[in-house]
């Protein structure tokens, strides 16, 4: 059956629009014919016009999504959303490291699901980080082929009512109460509201006083913070940081970054508080200016400590935050100084969160001091074993990229590489079935080994 070009739900929108137009005609006729203008009738007509406009915008947005089916060339798989199977317009990264188109992953999360659609891993948090690299690649790909990527037009939740706004400000004011019970009650309710309603998160971006009011309760001198109160405020910071427009405002509010860093430290007492603080740092680190601020305030050391302690609940958030922060060169250098390499290699050898930690190790391997530390803790055999036994192509790619750097830095590691190749043909196999980058790195190592062998043979 031929595609009619009418998206799902289009007929329902059309019928509703027809009904509204009929009612609007009656109202307009009454307005024109009545001598004494009825203001209530005018208001009703204006409301109907507004609804008609919204229906038109919804239909346009649906057609924009559908128009991707008419793209005259094959779309690269890496540019397609795993959920919609269509060209991504607003690619975002989930905490599992996988990229989705924002509207579709948001619908997935709003339906109550708390797992990654592809890996089925339980999500440690639902923050979505814009994938600017993929977005730029998609835009360039579209421009080269002569068509424009449709603009994003989606709604991040329902409009905020006056009652909701009043409730938020009421609870923010209660945080300054002298009664601990009122502070605890207000913090718990703000945590619930910011988790359930995206438009309430947006409210914090629009109000200059909201974030300072939220954190003021944690900054009072000579006040021992109740752990439940601390957890609720930290989690609320995490919730509002998910909203893109809040990231700069939250980070630049005095004391917030320092509060989060202190909350990651062991002295805070609960794993949940430390985990949510690490997740908040990860979410805020989407902005380069925030990466720099977190690094300068000493955020990497407590995150590495949290990773080292091995709480399963906290490790993924700590690893995500470290990875995001180390995109900045200065933070990469600091992470190496703070002992990240030893901790990560130890965890990888234990088989803990291998995917995330190998990605960090590959990033750190561009630092010479990091490479020296990897050699000291005997990383090469571990990486070779992962290439042999692990089924994940990305893990193999990260392993061989690290090995490539190590081999060129320390000639003594060539012996291990030769023995591995002789016994298992690990690198040769990777040249056959690895990713394009893995093939290139493995081939580079093999060519170097062959040249060295030929020189020895000639001698």
Tab-separated table of N, CA and C in Angstrom, residues 4 39 49 72 98 110 154 162 199 204 236 257 302 321-322 325 359 405 418-419 452 454-455:
chain	number	residue	atom	x	y	z
A	4	UNK	N	0.526	7.346	2.173
A	4	UNK	CA	-0.355	8.475	1.897
A	4	UNK	C	0.236	9.803	2.303
A	39	UNK	N	-17.632	40.633	25.955
A	39	UNK	CA	-16.194	40.377	26.109
A	39	UNK	C	-15.897	38.894	26.338
A	49	UNK	N	-8.824	30.357	18.696
A	49	UNK	CA	-7.785	30.655	17.709
A	49	UNK	C	-6.426	30.148	18.183
A	72	UNK	N	16.700	11.828	-0.453
A	72	UNK	CA	16.973	11.019	-1.651
A	72	UNK	C	18.220	10.154	-1.590
A	98	UNK	N	25.486	6.087	24.864
A	98	UNK	CA	24.882	5.942	23.545
A	98	UNK	C	24.082	7.188	23.174
A	110	UNK	N	9.769	9.428	29.487
A	110	UNK	CA	8.491	9.901	30.031
A	110	UNK	C	7.483	8.772	30.189
A	154	UNK	N	10.007	20.629	19.610
A	154	UNK	CA	9.359	19.726	20.543
A	154	UNK	C	9.148	20.460	21.850
A	162	UNK	N	0.049	28.849	37.198
A	162	UNK	CA	0.332	29.839	38.248
A	162	UNK	C	0.424	29.159	39.609
A	199	UNK	N	8.779	21.476	33.217
A	199	UNK	CA	8.557	22.924	33.175
A	199	UNK	C	8.943	23.602	34.488
A	204	UNK	N	13.517	27.490	37.209
A	204	UNK	CA	14.755	27.877	37.876
A	204	UNK	C	15.668	28.666	36.933
A	236	UNK	N	17.824	17.801	44.000
A	236	UNK	CA	17.111	18.875	43.289
A	236	UNK	C	18.056	19.630	42.363
A	257	UNK	N	29.086	24.659	43.010
A	257	UNK	CA	30.067	23.657	42.579
A	257	UNK	C	30.843	23.128	43.777
A	302	UNK	N	38.033	13.836	44.415
A	302	UNK	CA	36.963	13.087	45.092
A	302	UNK	C	36.199	12.139	44.161
A	321	UNK	N	31.401	11.409	34.973
A	321	UNK	CA	31.867	12.764	35.283
A	321	UNK	C	33.348	12.922	34.941
A	322	UNK	N	34.169	11.919	35.293
A	322	UNK	CA	35.610	11.984	35.002
A	322	UNK	C	35.838	12.061	33.494
A	325	UNK	N	34.845	15.558	32.180
A	325	UNK	CA	35.781	16.602	32.622
A	325	UNK	C	37.114	16.502	31.887
A	359	UNK	N	37.249	3.765	27.966
A	359	UNK	CA	37.101	5.022	27.219
A	359	UNK	C	37.892	6.143	27.901
A	405	UNK	N	49.924	3.523	21.619
A	405	UNK	CA	50.659	4.608	22.288
A	405	UNK	C	51.746	4.056	23.197
A	418	UNK	N	54.873	-9.358	20.540
A	418	UNK	CA	55.313	-10.441	19.641
A	418	UNK	C	54.833	-11.800	20.154
A	419	UNK	N	54.952	-11.996	21.460
A	419	UNK	CA	54.530	-13.266	22.044
A	419	UNK	C	53.023	-13.463	21.877
A	452	UNK	N	61.005	-4.203	12.681
A	452	UNK	CA	62.012	-4.525	13.713
A	452	UNK	C	62.572	-5.932	13.488
A	454	UNK	N	62.753	-7.572	10.615
A	454	UNK	CA	63.594	-7.574	9.411
A	454	UNK	C	64.969	-6.990	9.684
A	455	UNK	N	65.004	-5.936	10.510
A	455	UNK	CA	66.284	-5.320	10.850
A	455	UNK	C	67.149	-6.321	11.639
